[in-house]
Coordinates of C-alpha atoms and ligand atoms in Angstrom, one line a residue:
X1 CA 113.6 121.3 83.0
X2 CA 111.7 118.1 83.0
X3 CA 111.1 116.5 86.2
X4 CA 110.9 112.9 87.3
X5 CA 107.3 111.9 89.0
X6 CA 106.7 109.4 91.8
X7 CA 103.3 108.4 93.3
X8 CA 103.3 107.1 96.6
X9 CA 100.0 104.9 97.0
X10 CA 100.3 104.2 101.1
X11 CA 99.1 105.2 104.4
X12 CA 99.4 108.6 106.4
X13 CA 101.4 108.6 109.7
X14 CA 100.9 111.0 111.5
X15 CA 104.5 111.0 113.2
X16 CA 106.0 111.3 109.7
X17 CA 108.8 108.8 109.8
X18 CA 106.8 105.9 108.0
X19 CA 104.0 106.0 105.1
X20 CA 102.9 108.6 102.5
X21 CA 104.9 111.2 104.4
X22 CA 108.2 108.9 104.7
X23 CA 107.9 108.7 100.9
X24 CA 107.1 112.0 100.0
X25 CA 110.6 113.7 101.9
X26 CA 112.7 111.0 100.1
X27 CA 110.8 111.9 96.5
X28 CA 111.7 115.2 97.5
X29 CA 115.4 114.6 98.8
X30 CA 116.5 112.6 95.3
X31 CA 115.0 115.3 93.1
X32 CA 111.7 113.6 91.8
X33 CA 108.1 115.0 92.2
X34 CA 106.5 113.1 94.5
X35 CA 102.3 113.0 94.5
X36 CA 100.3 110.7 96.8
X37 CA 97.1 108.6 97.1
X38 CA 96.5 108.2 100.7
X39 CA 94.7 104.3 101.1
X40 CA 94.1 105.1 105.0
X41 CA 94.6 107.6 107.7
X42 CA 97.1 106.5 111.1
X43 CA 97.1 108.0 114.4
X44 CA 100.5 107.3 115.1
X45 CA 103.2 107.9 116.5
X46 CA 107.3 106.6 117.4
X47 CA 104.9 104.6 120.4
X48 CA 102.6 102.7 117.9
X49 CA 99.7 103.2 116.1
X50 CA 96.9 104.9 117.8
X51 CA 93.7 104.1 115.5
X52 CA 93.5 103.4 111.7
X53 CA 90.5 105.0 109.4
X54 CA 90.4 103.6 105.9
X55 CA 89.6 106.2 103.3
X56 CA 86.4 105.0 101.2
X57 CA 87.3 103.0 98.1
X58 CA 86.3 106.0 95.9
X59 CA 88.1 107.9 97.1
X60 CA 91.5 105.8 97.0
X61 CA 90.2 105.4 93.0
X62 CA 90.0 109.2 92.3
X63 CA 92.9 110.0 93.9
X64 CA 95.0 107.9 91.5
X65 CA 93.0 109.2 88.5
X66 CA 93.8 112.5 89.2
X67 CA 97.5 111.7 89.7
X68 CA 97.5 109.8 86.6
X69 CA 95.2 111.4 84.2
X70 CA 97.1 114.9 84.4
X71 CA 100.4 115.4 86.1
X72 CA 101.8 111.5 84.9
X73 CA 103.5 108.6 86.9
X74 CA 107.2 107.9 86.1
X75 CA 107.1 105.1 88.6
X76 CA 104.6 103.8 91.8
X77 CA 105.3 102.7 95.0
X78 CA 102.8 101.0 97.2
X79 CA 102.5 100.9 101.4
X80 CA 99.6 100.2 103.8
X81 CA 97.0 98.9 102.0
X82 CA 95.0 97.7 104.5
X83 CA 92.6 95.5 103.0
X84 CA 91.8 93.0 99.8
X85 CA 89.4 95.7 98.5
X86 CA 92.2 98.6 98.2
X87 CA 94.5 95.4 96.9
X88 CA 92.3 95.0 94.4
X89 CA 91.3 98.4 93.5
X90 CA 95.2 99.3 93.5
X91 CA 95.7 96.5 90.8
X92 CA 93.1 97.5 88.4
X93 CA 94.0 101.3 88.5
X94 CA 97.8 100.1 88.1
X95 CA 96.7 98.6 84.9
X96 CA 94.4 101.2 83.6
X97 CA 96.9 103.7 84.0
X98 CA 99.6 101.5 82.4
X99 CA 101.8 102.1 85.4
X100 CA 105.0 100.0 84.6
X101 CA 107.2 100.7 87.2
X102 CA 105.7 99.6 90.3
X103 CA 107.7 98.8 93.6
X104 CA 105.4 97.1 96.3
X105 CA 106.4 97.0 99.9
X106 CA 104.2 94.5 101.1
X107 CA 103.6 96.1 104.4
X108 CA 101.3 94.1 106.7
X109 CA 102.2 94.8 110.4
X110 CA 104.0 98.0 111.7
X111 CA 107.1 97.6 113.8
X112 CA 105.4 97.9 116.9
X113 CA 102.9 95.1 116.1
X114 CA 99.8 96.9 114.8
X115 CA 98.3 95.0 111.9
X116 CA 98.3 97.3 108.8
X117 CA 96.9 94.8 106.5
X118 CA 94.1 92.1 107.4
X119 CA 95.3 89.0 107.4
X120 CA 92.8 87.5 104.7
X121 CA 94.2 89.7 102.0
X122 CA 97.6 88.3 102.1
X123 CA 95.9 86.1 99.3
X124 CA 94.9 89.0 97.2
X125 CA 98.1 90.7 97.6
X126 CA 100.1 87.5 96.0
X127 CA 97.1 86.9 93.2
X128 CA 96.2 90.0 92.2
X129 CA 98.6 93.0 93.4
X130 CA 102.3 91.0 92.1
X131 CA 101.7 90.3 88.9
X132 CA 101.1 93.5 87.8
X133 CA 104.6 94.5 89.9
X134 CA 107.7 95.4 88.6
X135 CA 109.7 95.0 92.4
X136 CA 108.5 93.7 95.3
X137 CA 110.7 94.8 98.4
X138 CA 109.6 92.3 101.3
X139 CA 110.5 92.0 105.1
X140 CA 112.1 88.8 106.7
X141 CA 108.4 88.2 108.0
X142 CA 106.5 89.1 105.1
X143 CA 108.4 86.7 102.5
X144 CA 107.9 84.1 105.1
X145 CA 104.0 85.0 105.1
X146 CA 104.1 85.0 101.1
X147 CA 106.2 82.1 100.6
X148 CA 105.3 79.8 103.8
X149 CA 109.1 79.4 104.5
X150 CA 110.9 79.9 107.6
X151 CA 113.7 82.3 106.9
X152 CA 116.9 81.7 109.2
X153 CA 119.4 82.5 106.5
X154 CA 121.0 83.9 103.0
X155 CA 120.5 80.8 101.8
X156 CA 116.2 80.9 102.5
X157 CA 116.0 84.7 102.0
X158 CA 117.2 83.5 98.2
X159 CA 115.1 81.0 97.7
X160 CA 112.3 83.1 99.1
X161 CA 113.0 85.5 96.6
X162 CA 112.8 82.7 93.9
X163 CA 109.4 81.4 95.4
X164 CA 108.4 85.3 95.4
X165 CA 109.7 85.9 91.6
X166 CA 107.5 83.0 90.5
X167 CA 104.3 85.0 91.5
X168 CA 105.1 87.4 88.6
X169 CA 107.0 90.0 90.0
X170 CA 110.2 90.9 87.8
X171 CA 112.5 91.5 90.5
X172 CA 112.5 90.7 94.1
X173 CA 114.4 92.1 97.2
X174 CA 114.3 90.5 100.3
X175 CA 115.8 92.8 103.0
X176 CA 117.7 91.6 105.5
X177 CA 116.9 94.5 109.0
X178 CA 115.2 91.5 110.4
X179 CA 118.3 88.8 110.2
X180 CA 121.0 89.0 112.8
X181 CA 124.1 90.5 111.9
X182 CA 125.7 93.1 108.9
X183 CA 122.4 94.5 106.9
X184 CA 122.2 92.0 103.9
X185 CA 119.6 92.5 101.3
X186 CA 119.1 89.7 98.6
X187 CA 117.9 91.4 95.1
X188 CA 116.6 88.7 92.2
X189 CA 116.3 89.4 89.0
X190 CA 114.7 86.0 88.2
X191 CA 117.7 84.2 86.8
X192 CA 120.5 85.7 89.0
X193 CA 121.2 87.3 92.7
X194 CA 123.2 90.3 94.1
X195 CA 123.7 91.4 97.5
X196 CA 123.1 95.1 99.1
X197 CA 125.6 95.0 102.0
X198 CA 125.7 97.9 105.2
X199 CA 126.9 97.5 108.5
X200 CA 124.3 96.7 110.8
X201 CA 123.7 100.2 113.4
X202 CA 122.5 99.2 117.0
X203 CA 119.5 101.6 117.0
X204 CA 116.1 101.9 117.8
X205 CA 115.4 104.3 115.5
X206 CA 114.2 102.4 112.5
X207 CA 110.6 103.0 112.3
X208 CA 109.7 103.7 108.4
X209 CA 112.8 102.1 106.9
X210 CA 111.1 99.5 104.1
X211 CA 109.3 102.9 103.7
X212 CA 111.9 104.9 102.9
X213 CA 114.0 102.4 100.9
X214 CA 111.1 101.2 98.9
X215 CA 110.2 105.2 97.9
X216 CA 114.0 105.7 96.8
X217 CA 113.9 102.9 94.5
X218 CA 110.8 104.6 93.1
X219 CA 112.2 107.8 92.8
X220 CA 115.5 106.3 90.9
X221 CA 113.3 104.3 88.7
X222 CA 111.6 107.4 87.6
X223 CA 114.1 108.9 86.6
X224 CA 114.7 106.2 84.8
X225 CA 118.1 104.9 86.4
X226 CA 119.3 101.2 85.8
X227 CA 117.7 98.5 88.4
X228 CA 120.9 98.0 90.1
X229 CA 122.3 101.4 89.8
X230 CA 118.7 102.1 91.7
X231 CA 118.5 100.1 94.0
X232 CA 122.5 100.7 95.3
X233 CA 121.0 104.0 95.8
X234 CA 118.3 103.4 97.8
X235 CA 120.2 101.5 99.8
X236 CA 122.8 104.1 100.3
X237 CA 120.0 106.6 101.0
X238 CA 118.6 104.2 103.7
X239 CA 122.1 103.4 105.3
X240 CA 123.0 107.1 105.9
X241 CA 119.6 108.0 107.2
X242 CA 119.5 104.9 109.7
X243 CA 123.2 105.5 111.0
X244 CA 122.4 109.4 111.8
X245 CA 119.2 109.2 113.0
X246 CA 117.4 112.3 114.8
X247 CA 116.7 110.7 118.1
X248 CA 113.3 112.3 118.5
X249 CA 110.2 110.5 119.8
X250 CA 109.9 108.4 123.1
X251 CA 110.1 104.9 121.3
X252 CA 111.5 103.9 117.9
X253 CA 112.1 107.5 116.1
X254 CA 112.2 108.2 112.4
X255 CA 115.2 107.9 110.4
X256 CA 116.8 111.1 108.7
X257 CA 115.6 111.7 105.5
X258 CA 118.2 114.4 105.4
X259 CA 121.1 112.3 105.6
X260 CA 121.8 111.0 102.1
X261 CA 121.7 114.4 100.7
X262 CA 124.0 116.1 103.2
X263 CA 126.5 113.5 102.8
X264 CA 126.8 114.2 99.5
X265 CA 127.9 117.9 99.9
Ligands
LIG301 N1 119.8 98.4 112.1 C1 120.1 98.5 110.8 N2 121.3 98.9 110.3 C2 121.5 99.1 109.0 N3 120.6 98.8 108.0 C3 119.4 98.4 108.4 C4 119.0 98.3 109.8 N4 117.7 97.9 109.9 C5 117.3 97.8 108.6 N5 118.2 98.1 107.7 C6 118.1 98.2 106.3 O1 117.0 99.0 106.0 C7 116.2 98.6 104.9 C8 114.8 98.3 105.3 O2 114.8 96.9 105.9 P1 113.8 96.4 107.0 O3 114.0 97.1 108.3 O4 114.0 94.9 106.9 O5 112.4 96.8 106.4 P2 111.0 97.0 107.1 O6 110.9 98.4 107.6 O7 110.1 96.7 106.0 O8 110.9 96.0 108.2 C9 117.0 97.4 104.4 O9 117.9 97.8 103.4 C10 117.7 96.9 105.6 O10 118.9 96.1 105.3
LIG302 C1 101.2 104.4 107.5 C2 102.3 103.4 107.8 N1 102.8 102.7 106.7 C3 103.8 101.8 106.9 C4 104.3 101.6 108.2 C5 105.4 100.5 108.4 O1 106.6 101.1 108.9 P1 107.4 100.3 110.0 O2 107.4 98.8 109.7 O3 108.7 100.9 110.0 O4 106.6 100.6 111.3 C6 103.8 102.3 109.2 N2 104.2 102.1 110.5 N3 102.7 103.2 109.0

């Protein structure tokens, strides 16, 4: 049997809906092996995030070498970075390792405000970490941060994708949780657009969503599925674990990484 292998390069949340451990359960839930490089360690939990500790550079570098220098990387995701160092450090290993399929969620601050990425390496993150991207998988308020636009509707999340393309990422998806409204997602290929549609669910519960959706594209990359065909599935896994969520926690919960899976029984 030969396996499909992710690598989730992200933080740790301790509550397990968001970061390295959202990523690993949906590796695990669409059949892919799913290994991890662990940039920073959250106290955290469906209230906020409690304290951050950065793991040492070295560290974040050996962790990726090991990864890549034995078991292999099918495809990449990256999630917290935290700083222009690990941006950097993330780049040059990407490249070393020839790792082609990269998806980067550009995750700068966590639903419940904490910054999870200083603000002065928004510059490294657009200069150094896109180009060497495959997909990029922005917020409403992170295209706005990397393009300067103010995003109020289909027409700007498009021509924040463009904006986002021309840093040198191959295909861009600007999601739409943050808009009003059904869940519209914009995907650019860098001629052309499509849509991902869902209903919108009235729910708290939708801490560690760019998490989740960004580690299914990975996984479906992996394995070496066509872009679209991917990303309709990560969208589909998404949507099913949003709308039956598991209601646990005393402020915005995890989604169910289950879902997808079971629906397809
Ligand atoms: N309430 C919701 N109902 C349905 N889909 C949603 C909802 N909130 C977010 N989504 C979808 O979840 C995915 C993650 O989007 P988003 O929440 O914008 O990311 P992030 O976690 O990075 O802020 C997108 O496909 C988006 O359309
Ligand atoms: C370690 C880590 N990585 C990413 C997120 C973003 O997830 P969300 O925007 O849903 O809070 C998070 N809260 N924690």
């Amino acid at each position: 049997m030969k396996v499909a292998r992710a690598l989730t390069i992200a933080g740790s949340d301790s509550g397990g809906g968001a970061g390295i451990q959202a990523d690993l359960k949906t590796f695990q839930m669409l059949d892919v092996f799913g290994m991890s490089a662990i940039t920073a360690i959250t106290a955290q939990n469906t209230l906020g995030v409690h304290g951050i500790y950065p793991v040492p550079l070295e560290g974040i570098g050996l962790q990726i070498d090991a990864v890549a220098t034995d078991l292999g990387v099918d495809a990449a995701k990256t999630g917290m970075l935290a700083d222009a160092a690990i941006i950097r450090l993330v780049a040059d290993k990407v490249k070393e390792h020839n790792i082609e399929k990269l998806v980067v969620d550009p995750v700068m601050v966590a639903k419940g405000g904490a910054r999870l990425l200083q603000e002065q390496a928004q510059d490294a993150l657009i200069h150094d970490l896109l180009p060497v991207a495959f997909m990029t998988t922005p917020n409403i308020p992170e295209a706005e941060v990397l393009t300067g636009l103010s995003i109020r509707s289909l027409v700007d999340m498009k021509e924040a994708a463009k904006r986002i393309g021309d840093m040198g990422v191959k295909y861009v998806i600007v999601k739409g949780g943050h808009m009003q409204g059904d869940a519209i997602d914009i995907v650019f290929d860098g001629t052309s657009f499509e849509q991902l549609d869902s209903k919108r669910f009235e729910t708290p519960h939708t801490h560690g969503t760019g998490c989740t959706f960004s580690a299914a594209i990975a996984a479906e990359l992996a394995k070496g599925r066509p872009i679209f065909e991917a990303v309709a599935t990560a969208k589909a896994f998404i949507t099913a674990a949003i709308r039956e969520s598991l209601g646990i926690g005393h402020g915005h919960g995890p989604t169910n990484h289950w879902a997808y899976f079971r629906s397809n029984l």
